[in-house]
Tab-separated table of C-alpha atoms in Angstrom:
chain	number	residue	atom	x	y	z
A	6	MET	CA	3.356	10.038	-14.206
A	7	HIS	CA	5.549	7.418	-15.899
A	8	SER	CA	8.112	4.989	-14.542
A	9	ASP	CA	11.852	5.319	-14.790
A	10	VAL	CA	14.061	2.247	-14.468
A	11	SER	CA	17.763	3.094	-14.417
A	12	TRP	CA	20.898	2.446	-12.414
A	13	GLN	CA	20.853	6.064	-11.278
A	14	ARG	CA	17.480	5.430	-9.661
A	15	PHE	CA	18.856	2.428	-7.777
A	16	LYS	CA	21.764	4.548	-6.556
A	17	GLN	CA	19.261	6.941	-4.975
A	18	PHE	CA	18.030	4.226	-2.600
A	19	PRO	CA	19.010	5.105	0.986
A	20	ARG	CA	20.773	2.526	3.141
A	21	LEU	CA	17.503	1.727	4.921
A	22	MET	CA	15.907	0.697	1.623
A	23	TRP	CA	18.659	-1.850	0.990
A	24	ILE	CA	18.062	-3.214	4.498
A	25	PHE	CA	14.365	-3.601	3.667
A	26	LEU	CA	15.281	-5.520	0.512
A	27	PHE	CA	17.796	-7.827	2.196
A	28	GLY	CA	15.468	-8.401	5.138
A	29	SER	CA	12.562	-9.261	2.850
A	30	PHE	CA	14.719	-11.811	1.050
A	31	ILE	CA	15.895	-13.685	4.144
A	32	THR	CA	12.518	-13.602	5.905
A	33	ARG	CA	10.459	-14.621	2.869
A	34	GLY	CA	12.945	-17.322	1.913
A	35	SER	CA	12.836	-18.966	5.341
A	36	TYR	CA	9.061	-18.439	5.557
A	37	TYR	CA	8.392	-20.331	2.318
A	38	MET	CA	10.557	-23.254	3.358
A	39	VAL	CA	7.674	-24.475	5.485
A	40	TRP	CA	4.536	-22.255	5.535
A	41	PRO	CA	3.068	-23.645	2.248
A	42	PHE	CA	3.324	-27.134	3.787
A	43	LEU	CA	1.232	-26.310	6.854
A	44	ALA	CA	-1.750	-28.121	5.362
A	45	VAL	CA	0.377	-31.259	5.075
A	46	ILE	CA	1.629	-30.907	8.671
A	47	LEU	CA	-1.903	-30.460	10.012
A	48	TYR	CA	-3.148	-33.459	8.039
A	49	GLU	CA	-0.297	-35.747	9.072
A	50	LYS	CA	-0.310	-34.780	12.772
A	51	PHE	CA	-4.042	-34.439	13.386
A	52	ALA	CA	-5.757	-36.074	10.360
A	53	LEU	CA	-7.790	-32.913	9.682
A	54	SER	CA	-9.993	-32.807	6.601
A	55	ALA	CA	-9.352	-30.338	3.793
A	56	THR	CA	-12.323	-28.270	4.950
A	57	GLU	CA	-11.035	-28.124	8.538
A	58	VAL	CA	-7.552	-27.099	7.373
A	59	GLY	CA	-9.092	-24.443	5.145
A	60	MET	CA	-11.146	-23.072	8.035
A	61	VAL	CA	-8.011	-22.757	10.173
A	62	LEU	CA	-6.135	-20.859	7.445
A	63	SER	CA	-9.100	-18.666	6.455
A	64	SER	CA	-9.943	-17.710	10.044
A	65	ALA	CA	-6.368	-16.585	10.690
A	66	ALA	CA	-6.308	-14.618	7.422
A	67	ILE	CA	-9.601	-12.815	8.081
A	68	ILE	CA	-8.565	-11.762	11.594
A	69	SER	CA	-5.227	-10.499	10.282
A	70	VAL	CA	-6.902	-8.255	7.683
A	71	PHE	CA	-8.615	-6.169	10.362
A	72	THR	CA	-5.501	-6.191	12.541
A	73	SER	CA	-3.506	-4.781	9.638
A	74	PHE	CA	-5.887	-1.868	9.123
A	75	VAL	CA	-5.929	-0.853	12.787
A	76	GLY	CA	-2.178	-1.289	13.223
A	77	SER	CA	-1.252	0.602	10.056
A	78	SER	CA	-3.511	3.500	11.031
A	79	LEU	CA	-1.807	3.640	14.430
A	80	SER	CA	1.568	3.871	12.691
A	81	ASP	CA	0.692	7.383	11.520
A	82	ARG	CA	0.225	8.377	15.153
A	83	ILE	CA	2.802	6.483	17.229
A	84	GLY	CA	5.488	6.093	14.564
A	85	ARG	CA	6.299	3.347	12.093
A	86	HIS	CA	9.654	2.527	13.686
A	87	LYS	CA	8.126	1.572	17.029
A	88	LEU	CA	5.372	-0.479	15.407
A	89	MET	CA	7.850	-2.274	13.142
A	90	TYR	CA	9.946	-3.245	16.169
A	91	LEU	CA	6.846	-4.547	17.969
A	92	THR	CA	5.705	-6.455	14.881
A	93	GLY	CA	9.151	-7.989	14.454
A	94	ILE	CA	9.092	-9.174	18.065
A	95	LEU	CA	5.628	-10.662	17.460
A	96	TYR	CA	7.066	-12.485	14.438
A	97	ILE	CA	9.906	-13.962	16.505
A	98	ILE	CA	7.613	-15.109	19.312
A	99	SER	CA	4.859	-16.521	17.077
A	100	PHE	CA	7.160	-18.468	14.739
A	101	SER	CA	9.118	-19.855	17.697
A	102	LEU	CA	5.845	-21.062	19.236
A	103	LEU	CA	4.759	-22.492	15.887
A	104	ALA	CA	7.880	-24.638	15.809
A	105	GLU	CA	6.729	-26.251	19.080
A	106	ALA	CA	2.913	-26.343	18.706
A	107	ASN	CA	1.492	-29.806	19.354
A	108	SER	CA	-2.296	-29.368	19.430
A	109	VAL	CA	-4.928	-28.148	16.982
A	110	GLU	CA	-5.908	-25.332	19.346
A	111	GLY	CA	-2.267	-24.315	19.681
A	112	TYR	CA	-1.867	-24.166	15.911
A	113	VAL	CA	-5.002	-22.054	15.552
A	114	VAL	CA	-3.807	-19.467	18.088
A	115	VAL	CA	-0.196	-19.318	16.920
A	116	MET	CA	-1.065	-19.269	13.193
A	117	THR	CA	-3.388	-16.348	13.889
A	118	LEU	CA	-0.502	-14.504	15.592
A	119	CYS	CA	1.761	-15.271	12.597
A	120	SER	CA	-0.864	-13.996	10.149
A	121	MET	CA	-1.364	-10.834	12.210
A	122	ALA	CA	2.381	-10.156	12.186
A	123	THR	CA	2.569	-10.719	8.424
A	124	SER	CA	-0.405	-8.477	7.662
A	125	LEU	CA	1.047	-5.710	9.849
A	126	TRP	CA	4.547	-5.906	8.410
A	127	ARG	CA	3.705	-5.523	4.723
A	128	PRO	CA	1.816	-2.174	4.843
A	129	LEU	CA	4.274	-0.839	7.436
A	130	THR	CA	7.162	-1.534	5.064
A	131	SER	CA	5.355	0.053	2.109
A	132	ALA	CA	4.504	3.150	4.140
A	133	ALA	CA	8.050	3.394	5.505
A	134	ILE	CA	9.424	3.383	1.957
A	135	GLY	CA	7.245	6.397	1.252
A	136	ASP	CA	8.693	8.103	4.326
A	137	ILE	CA	12.349	7.673	3.375
A	138	ILE	CA	12.153	8.195	-0.419
A	139	ALA	CA	10.676	11.506	-1.517
A	140	ASP	CA	10.923	11.254	-5.311
A	141	PRO	CA	7.812	9.470	-6.720
A	142	LYS	CA	9.680	7.667	-9.510
A	143	THR	CA	12.416	6.420	-7.190
A	144	ARG	CA	9.749	5.365	-4.703
A	145	GLU	CA	7.927	3.384	-7.389
A	146	LEU	CA	11.149	1.610	-8.351
A	147	ALA	CA	11.745	0.838	-4.660
A	148	MET	CA	8.326	-0.795	-4.354
A	149	GLN	CA	8.867	-2.744	-7.553
A	150	SER	CA	12.227	-3.886	-6.168
A	151	LEU	CA	10.631	-5.001	-2.913
A	152	TYR	CA	8.071	-7.088	-4.793
A	153	PHE	CA	10.854	-8.574	-6.905
A	154	ILE	CA	13.029	-9.561	-3.955
A	155	VAL	CA	10.063	-11.099	-2.125
A	156	ASN	CA	9.481	-13.365	-5.128
A	157	VAL	CA	13.168	-14.253	-5.265
A	158	GLY	CA	12.834	-15.383	-1.663
A	159	CYS	CA	9.699	-17.353	-2.532
A	160	ALA	CA	11.560	-19.157	-5.326
A	161	VAL	CA	14.859	-19.738	-3.518
A	162	GLY	CA	13.419	-20.655	-0.095
A	163	PRO	CA	11.642	-23.910	-0.995
A	164	MET	CA	14.495	-25.091	-3.256
A	165	LEU	CA	17.097	-24.329	-0.588
A	166	GLY	CA	14.919	-26.103	1.955
A	167	VAL	CA	14.798	-29.215	-0.212
A	168	TRP	CA	18.583	-29.125	-0.645
A	169	LEU	CA	19.108	-28.775	3.115
A	170	GLY	CA	16.410	-31.315	3.940
A	171	LEU	CA	14.360	-28.726	5.864
A	172	THR	CA	11.298	-28.254	3.654
A	173	GLY	CA	8.057	-29.082	5.447
A	174	LYS	CA	9.690	-29.703	8.848
A	175	GLN	CA	7.961	-27.948	11.723
A	176	SER	CA	11.269	-27.065	13.375
A	177	SER	CA	12.149	-24.984	10.290
A	178	PHE	CA	9.978	-22.203	11.709
A	179	TYR	CA	12.905	-21.386	14.002
A	180	LEU	CA	14.787	-20.242	10.876
A	181	THR	CA	12.107	-17.625	10.216
A	182	ALA	CA	12.320	-16.433	13.826
A	183	VAL	CA	16.115	-16.107	13.541
A	184	ALA	CA	15.788	-14.285	10.202
A	185	PHE	CA	13.525	-11.682	11.817
A	186	ALA	CA	15.902	-11.259	14.733
A	187	VAL	CA	18.662	-10.469	12.224
A	188	LEU	CA	16.363	-8.067	10.369
A	189	LEU	CA	15.430	-6.198	13.568
A	190	ALA	CA	19.113	-5.709	14.389
A	191	LEU	CA	19.736	-4.346	10.892
A	192	LEU	CA	16.695	-2.067	11.130
A	193	TYR	CA	17.913	-0.641	14.438
A	194	TRP	CA	21.217	0.201	12.780
A	195	GLY	CA	19.523	1.554	9.652
A	196	PHE	CA	16.986	3.714	11.496
A	197	ASN	CA	19.715	5.255	13.656
A	198	HIS	CA	21.826	5.996	10.573
A	199	GLN	CA	18.828	7.583	8.828
A	200	THR	CA	18.040	9.747	11.851
A	201	ARG	CA	21.640	10.991	12.222
A	202	GLN	CA	21.776	11.754	8.507
A	203	ASP	CA	18.521	13.725	8.587
A	204	VAL	CA	19.524	15.672	11.692
A	205	ALA	CA	22.839	16.611	10.056
A	206	LEU	CA	21.087	17.769	6.894
A	207	ALA	CA	18.539	19.714	8.925
A	208	ALA	CA	21.296	21.398	10.933
A	209	GLY	CA	23.031	22.382	7.707
A	210	ALA	CA	19.813	23.811	6.334
A	211	SER	CA	19.254	25.769	9.555
A	212	SER	CA	22.776	27.219	9.361
A	213	ASN	CA	22.106	28.363	5.816
A	214	ASP	CA	18.859	29.962	6.960
A	215	ASN	CA	20.710	31.810	9.766
A	216	LEU	CA	23.345	33.101	7.363
A	217	SER	CA	20.730	34.234	4.893
A	218	ASP	CA	18.706	35.983	7.569
A	219	ALA	CA	21.770	37.741	8.997
A	220	THR	CA	22.729	38.984	5.572
A	221	SER	CA	19.284	40.310	4.746
A	222	GLY	CA	18.718	41.764	8.203
A	223	THR	CA	15.439	39.976	8.663
A	224	GLU	CA	14.519	37.927	11.684
A	225	SER	CA	14.178	34.225	11.059
A	226	ASP	CA	11.467	32.296	12.818
A	227	GLY	CA	12.578	28.917	11.563
A	228	VAL	CA	16.055	28.499	13.040
A	229	ASN	CA	15.012	26.016	15.701
A	230	ARG	CA	12.518	24.231	13.538
A	231	SER	CA	14.763	21.530	12.139
A	232	VAL	CA	14.795	19.074	15.012
A	233	ASN	CA	11.182	19.796	15.993
A	234	ASP	CA	10.077	18.978	12.461
A	235	MET	CA	11.329	15.433	12.804
A	236	THR	CA	8.473	12.969	12.649
A	237	SER	CA	7.907	10.260	15.187
A	238	ASP	CA	9.838	8.008	12.809
A	239	GLY	CA	12.893	10.258	12.982
A	240	VAL	CA	12.721	11.284	9.316
A	241	ASN	CA	12.982	14.960	8.487
A	242	ARG	CA	10.799	15.747	5.506
A	243	GLY	CA	10.817	19.540	5.636
A	244	GLU	CA	14.400	20.710	5.614
A	245	ASN	CA	15.787	18.383	2.973
A	246	GLY	CA	14.551	20.185	-0.052
A	247	LEU	CA	11.097	18.598	-0.014
A	248	SER	CA	7.895	20.516	-0.575
A	249	SER	CA	6.338	22.537	2.212
A	250	ASP	CA	3.126	20.506	1.818
A	251	VAL	CA	5.002	17.362	2.761
A	252	GLU	CA	6.602	19.119	5.728
A	253	VAL	CA	3.258	20.375	7.038
A	254	SER	CA	1.602	17.003	6.557
A	255	MET	CA	4.353	15.193	8.440
A	256	LYS	CA	3.934	17.617	11.338
A	257	LYS	CA	0.280	16.651	11.452
A	258	ALA	CA	1.003	12.937	11.263
A	259	ALA	CA	1.225	12.316	14.982
A	260	VAL	CA	-1.872	14.352	15.923
A	261	VAL	CA	-4.520	13.522	13.318
A	262	SER	CA	-7.280	11.844	15.320
A	263	ARG	CA	-8.594	8.351	14.664
A	264	LYS	CA	-12.041	9.887	14.113
A	265	GLN	CA	-10.683	12.095	11.348
A	266	ILE	CA	-8.896	9.153	9.716
A	267	VAL	CA	-12.125	7.151	9.620
A	268	ALA	CA	-14.039	10.163	8.267
A	269	ILE	CA	-11.507	10.639	5.475
A	270	LEU	CA	-11.581	6.971	4.474
A	271	LEU	CA	-15.393	6.928	4.481
A	272	GLN	CA	-15.512	9.977	2.212
A	273	ASP	CA	-12.902	8.655	-0.226
A	274	LYS	CA	-15.195	6.831	-2.663
A	275	LEU	CA	-12.323	6.321	-5.093
A	276	LEU	CA	-10.390	4.396	-2.430
A	277	GLN	CA	-13.435	2.290	-1.536
A	278	CYS	CA	-14.038	1.332	-5.162
A	279	LEU	CA	-10.343	0.532	-5.581
A	280	ILE	CA	-10.363	-1.728	-2.520
A	281	PHE	CA	-13.422	-3.620	-3.770
A	282	ALA	CA	-11.881	-4.062	-7.224
A	283	ASN	CA	-8.636	-5.392	-5.758
A	284	ILE	CA	-10.447	-7.749	-3.369
A	285	LEU	CA	-12.020	-9.328	-6.458
A	286	CYS	CA	-8.624	-9.431	-8.160
A	287	MET	CA	-7.016	-11.184	-5.190
A	288	PHE	CA	-9.930	-13.639	-5.022
A	289	ILE	CA	-9.184	-14.643	-8.613
A	290	TYR	CA	-5.437	-15.000	-8.062
A	291	ALA	CA	-5.800	-16.983	-4.850
A	292	GLN	CA	-7.564	-19.772	-6.740
A	293	MET	CA	-4.162	-20.853	-8.063
A	294	ASP	CA	-2.983	-21.596	-4.516
A	295	SER	CA	-6.126	-23.363	-3.353
A	296	SER	CA	-8.979	-24.276	-5.706
A	297	LEU	CA	-6.854	-25.039	-8.780
A	298	ILE	CA	-4.860	-27.588	-6.797
A	299	GLN	CA	-8.065	-29.086	-5.359
A	300	TYR	CA	-9.585	-29.298	-8.828
A	301	LEU	CA	-6.555	-31.084	-10.294
A	302	THR	CA	-6.463	-33.464	-7.314
A	303	ARG	CA	-10.157	-34.371	-7.498
A	304	ALA	CA	-10.099	-34.731	-11.271
A	305	GLY	CA	-7.115	-37.097	-11.089
A	306	ALA	CA	-4.656	-35.108	-13.185
A	307	PRO	CA	-1.624	-37.202	-14.224
A	308	ASP	CA	1.750	-36.472	-12.594
A	309	LEU	CA	-0.056	-34.359	-10.011
A	310	LEU	CA	2.850	-33.557	-7.676
A	311	THR	CA	5.159	-32.739	-10.584
A	312	LEU	CA	2.469	-30.536	-12.114
A	313	ILE	CA	1.813	-28.615	-8.884
A	314	SER	CA	5.536	-28.120	-8.213
A	315	GLY	CA	6.043	-27.016	-11.807
A	316	MET	CA	3.283	-24.409	-11.577
A	317	ILE	CA	4.663	-22.923	-8.333
A	318	PHE	CA	8.201	-22.778	-9.742
A	319	THR	CA	6.950	-21.322	-13.059
A	320	ASN	CA	5.007	-18.608	-11.256
A	321	ALA	CA	8.054	-17.465	-9.257
A	322	MET	CA	10.499	-17.650	-12.171
A	323	VAL	CA	8.258	-15.700	-14.554
A	324	ILE	CA	7.949	-12.904	-12.001
A	325	ILE	CA	11.679	-12.828	-11.297
A	326	SER	CA	12.684	-12.858	-14.973
A	327	THR	CA	10.123	-10.409	-16.379
A	328	GLN	CA	9.345	-7.831	-13.705
A	329	PHE	CA	11.866	-5.112	-14.555
A	330	LEU	CA	11.656	-5.814	-18.279
A	331	LEU	CA	7.896	-5.289	-18.158
A	332	LEU	CA	8.315	-2.204	-15.993
A	333	LYS	CA	10.647	-0.748	-18.609
A	334	LEU	CA	8.387	-1.677	-21.532
A	335	MET	CA	5.282	-0.268	-19.856
A	336	ALA	CA	6.896	2.858	-18.435
A	337	ARG	CA	5.067	5.081	-20.924
A	338	PHE	CA	1.626	3.923	-19.746
A	339	PRO	CA	-0.238	5.520	-16.799
A	340	LEU	CA	-0.786	3.308	-13.754
A	341	VAL	CA	-4.464	2.556	-14.430
A	342	LYS	CA	-3.716	1.616	-18.038
A	343	ARG	CA	-1.012	-0.790	-16.870
A	344	ILE	CA	-3.448	-2.406	-14.463
A	345	GLN	CA	-6.057	-2.805	-17.202
A	346	ILE	CA	-3.486	-4.498	-19.458
A	347	GLY	CA	-2.653	-6.882	-16.625
A	348	LEU	CA	-6.343	-7.635	-16.154
A	349	LEU	CA	-6.764	-8.480	-19.857
A	350	LEU	CA	-3.949	-11.019	-19.503
A	351	LEU	CA	-5.642	-12.371	-16.381
A	352	ILE	CA	-8.851	-12.919	-18.368
A	353	CYS	CA	-6.891	-14.831	-21.021
A	354	SER	CA	-5.310	-17.067	-18.370
A	355	GLN	CA	-8.677	-17.865	-16.786
A	356	ILE	CA	-10.232	-18.841	-20.122
A	357	TRP	CA	-7.158	-20.971	-20.885
A	358	LEU	CA	-7.464	-22.753	-17.531
A	359	ALA	CA	-11.198	-23.324	-18.082
A	360	PHE	CA	-10.730	-25.130	-21.409
A	361	ASN	CA	-7.310	-26.774	-20.990
A	362	PRO	CA	-7.506	-30.599	-21.283
A	363	LEU	CA	-6.877	-32.296	-17.958
A	364	ASP	CA	-3.958	-34.382	-19.253
A	365	LEU	CA	-2.197	-31.556	-21.154
A	366	PHE	CA	0.700	-30.861	-18.754
A	367	TRP	CA	2.276	-28.004	-20.700
A	368	GLY	CA	-1.126	-26.426	-21.247
A	369	TRP	CA	-1.446	-25.868	-17.499
A	370	ILE	CA	2.093	-24.490	-17.358
A	371	GLY	CA	1.346	-22.137	-20.275
A	372	ALA	CA	-1.751	-20.776	-18.549
A	373	ILE	CA	0.282	-20.146	-15.391
A	374	VAL	CA	2.895	-18.264	-17.461
A	375	VAL	CA	0.197	-15.875	-18.739
A	376	MET	CA	-1.293	-15.535	-15.266
A	377	SER	CA	2.137	-14.828	-13.784
A	378	VAL	CA	2.879	-12.089	-16.336
A	379	ALA	CA	-0.429	-10.493	-15.364
A	380	GLU	CA	0.534	-10.770	-11.689
A	381	THR	CA	3.918	-9.191	-12.406
A	382	ILE	CA	2.174	-6.163	-13.870
A	383	LEU	CA	-0.651	-5.917	-11.354
A	384	PHE	CA	0.626	-6.541	-7.850
A	385	PRO	CA	3.461	-4.007	-7.505
A	386	THR	CA	1.470	-1.444	-9.490
A	387	MET	CA	-1.380	-1.694	-6.974
A	388	ASN	CA	0.991	-0.636	-4.167
A	389	VAL	CA	2.298	2.270	-6.230
A	390	HIS	CA	-1.291	3.319	-6.967
A	391	ILE	CA	-2.141	3.464	-3.249
A	392	ASP	CA	1.081	5.371	-2.530
A	393	ARG	CA	0.104	8.070	-5.035
A	394	LEU	CA	-3.451	8.337	-3.712
A	395	ALA	CA	-2.460	8.609	-0.046
A	396	PRO	CA	-1.872	11.989	1.630
A	397	ASP	CA	1.596	12.011	3.175
A	398	HIS	CA	0.323	12.258	6.756
A	399	LEU	CA	-2.113	9.341	6.217
A	400	ARG	CA	0.090	6.962	4.256
A	401	GLY	CA	-0.048	4.311	6.971
A	402	ALA	CA	-3.852	4.503	7.183
A	403	TYR	CA	-4.211	4.170	3.407
A	404	PHE	CA	-1.870	1.197	3.188
A	405	GLY	CA	-3.734	-0.293	6.133
A	406	ALA	CA	-7.040	0.164	4.289
A	407	ALA	CA	-5.435	-1.454	1.239
A	408	SER	CA	-4.738	-4.530	3.367
A	409	PHE	CA	-8.431	-5.324	2.995
A	410	TYR	CA	-7.351	-6.670	-0.400
A	411	ASP	CA	-6.365	-9.765	1.571
A	412	LEU	CA	-10.048	-10.525	2.147
A	413	GLY	CA	-9.955	-11.832	-1.413
A	414	PHE	CA	-7.187	-14.268	-0.459
A	415	ALA	CA	-8.961	-15.243	2.769
A	416	LEU	CA	-12.311	-15.952	1.097
A	417	ALA	CA	-10.904	-17.653	-2.004
A	418	PRO	CA	-10.645	-21.212	-0.594
A	419	LEU	CA	-14.242	-21.109	0.640
A	420	GLY	CA	-15.688	-19.452	-2.469
A	421	GLY	CA	-13.668	-21.611	-4.851
A	422	GLY	CA	-14.662	-24.765	-2.969
A	423	ILE	CA	-18.358	-23.912	-3.222
A	424	ILE	CA	-18.068	-23.354	-6.991
A	425	LEU	CA	-16.114	-26.603	-7.406
A	426	ASP	CA	-18.649	-28.622	-5.417
A	427	HIS	CA	-21.722	-27.266	-7.208
A	428	PHE	CA	-20.598	-26.326	-10.719
A	429	GLY	CA	-17.167	-27.868	-11.429
A	430	GLY	CA	-13.707	-26.640	-12.375
A	431	GLN	CA	-14.578	-25.068	-15.712
A	432	TRP	CA	-17.098	-22.720	-14.127
A	433	LEU	CA	-14.564	-21.798	-11.446
A	434	PHE	CA	-12.233	-20.278	-14.031
A	435	LEU	CA	-14.998	-18.806	-16.177
A	436	THR	CA	-16.235	-17.055	-13.037
A	437	GLY	CA	-12.724	-15.683	-12.607
A	438	ALA	CA	-12.799	-14.326	-16.167
A	439	VAL	CA	-16.161	-12.612	-15.573
A	440	LEU	CA	-14.938	-11.083	-12.318
A	441	SER	CA	-11.843	-9.771	-14.159
A	442	VAL	CA	-14.127	-7.955	-16.612
A	443	LEU	CA	-15.931	-6.404	-13.627
A	444	VAL	CA	-12.593	-5.257	-12.171
A	445	ILE	CA	-11.669	-3.593	-15.490
A	446	TYR	CA	-14.960	-1.685	-15.371
A	447	LEU	CA	-14.384	-0.582	-11.776
A	448	TYR	CA	-10.948	0.760	-12.679
A	449	SER	CA	-12.423	2.647	-15.625
A	450	ILE	CA	-14.735	4.678	-13.351
A	451	LEU	CA	-12.210	5.523	-10.615
A	452	ASP	CA	-11.477	9.037	-11.896
A	453	ARG	CA	-15.164	9.909	-11.731
A	454	LEU	CA	-15.533	9.106	-8.046
A	455	PRO	CA	-15.337	11.820	-5.342
A	456	ARG	CA	-12.457	12.216	-2.884
A	457	PRO	CA	-12.302	14.153	0.407
A	458	ASP	CA	-11.062	17.712	0.665
A	459	PHE	CA	-8.020	16.895	2.778
A	460	ALA	CA	-7.498	20.571	3.618
A	461	MET	CA	-10.730	20.495	5.650
A	462	PHE	CA	-9.289	17.996	8.096
A	463	LYS	CA	-7.130	19.864	10.579
A	464	ALA	CA	-4.902	18.328	13.200
A	465	ASP	CA	-6.375	18.186	16.671
C-alpha cells in the first residue's frame, strides 16, 4: 500500500485529530523548554557526576518502557479515553511536583512518574488515531502529521524559552502541567463531539436498515445494534460504512483476556523481530543525544556549545522542512523499502561521524543533516508499520509492545559510554554503522517469519 499526501486527505481528519495535533504541539513545546536541561539542573543543584545523572535518566526510562506495554494493553480492555484522562492527570501531577523537587531522591521518583506518563501517552495517541480514522492512507498521513507537529514543538519550545528567559528553569515545568490541563479539556470536548457524531450516524444507519427490512418484509435482527456496538472509547466502527471485520474486532476489544494478548504477542515472530530491529535502531539514534555530546566534550571540540546547539537545531529543522516532501517522493515505495532506504542513509551518517575531523564544524552539521533525513523517513514509518500489522481489537497492545523500542534509547547512554571509555569515538560510530547493516538484514527477513492465526483467539 502506498502513501497519499493531499489536501483532501487533510480535510478527512476528524476534529479529534486536530485536537491531538494542537495538543502535541503545546505539550511538546513546553516540555522541551526545560527537560533537555535536566542534566544541567541536577549537576548545578546536587553536583552529580555524569554517570550518576545518566543512571537517574536511564532508570526512569527503563521503568517507563514496561509501564507503557502494560498500560497500552489495558487500553484495549478498559478504553483508551479513560486511560488517556488518567495519564493526563499523571502528567499534571508529576510535572507540578518536578517544578518543586529539592532532593535527589525526589527527582528520581518524580522523573520516573514523568517518564511513565510520557511512555503511556505516545502509544495511546497512536492507537486512538487508528480508532477514529478508518482509511489506512488517511491514518498514515495523520501519524506523519503527528510526528511533524511534535518536531515543530521540539524546535519552537527551546527557542521560545530562550526568548522568554524560561529555558532551563525548574519552575518552567509548571508550563507543561498547564499545557496538559488545556489538552485534557480539549480532549473532553473532542471525545464528546466524536461520540455524539457516531451515535447520530449509527442511528441513521439503523433507520435505513428498518426501512429496508420493512420494504422487503424480512425481520431485521440488527435494529438495536448501533448503540451496543459502540466501543468502550465511544467510537462506532460497525455502522459507519466500515468493514464487518473491524466491527466484530471492536466488539471483542473489551473482552479479549490478558492471557490471550500475551499468547498472541508470543506467537507473532514477525513482531518480535521488528521490535528487536527497532531497539537497535533507537540505540543508534540515541547516541546523538548522549554519547556524541560526551565525545565532543571529552575530545575538546572547538566552539562546543555553539556546535551542540547547532546540531539540535539542524536536526529539528531538517525534519520540519523535509518530512512531507520525502513522504510525497517516497509514496510509491512499500513501507519496508522506505525503512531500508532510511537505514542506508543512517549508515552513511555514522561513517561520516566516525571519520569527520574534530575541528570541522560544518562536517558535524552535514552528518547530522544526513542522519536527520534518515530519521524523517524512519520514525513515522515505524508507527505506520505497527498500525498495519496490528489487529484492530489489539491495536493498543501492539503499540504498547512497540514501546519496547525505547529500550534502545534507555540503554544508549550506558552502551555508548562503555564504547567511548574502552575504544573511543570512532569505534562508537562504526559500531552504529554495523548495527544499521544488521537492522537492514532483520527487515529483509520479516515477511518470512510466522504470525498467529488471529481467528483462533476468541473473546472470553
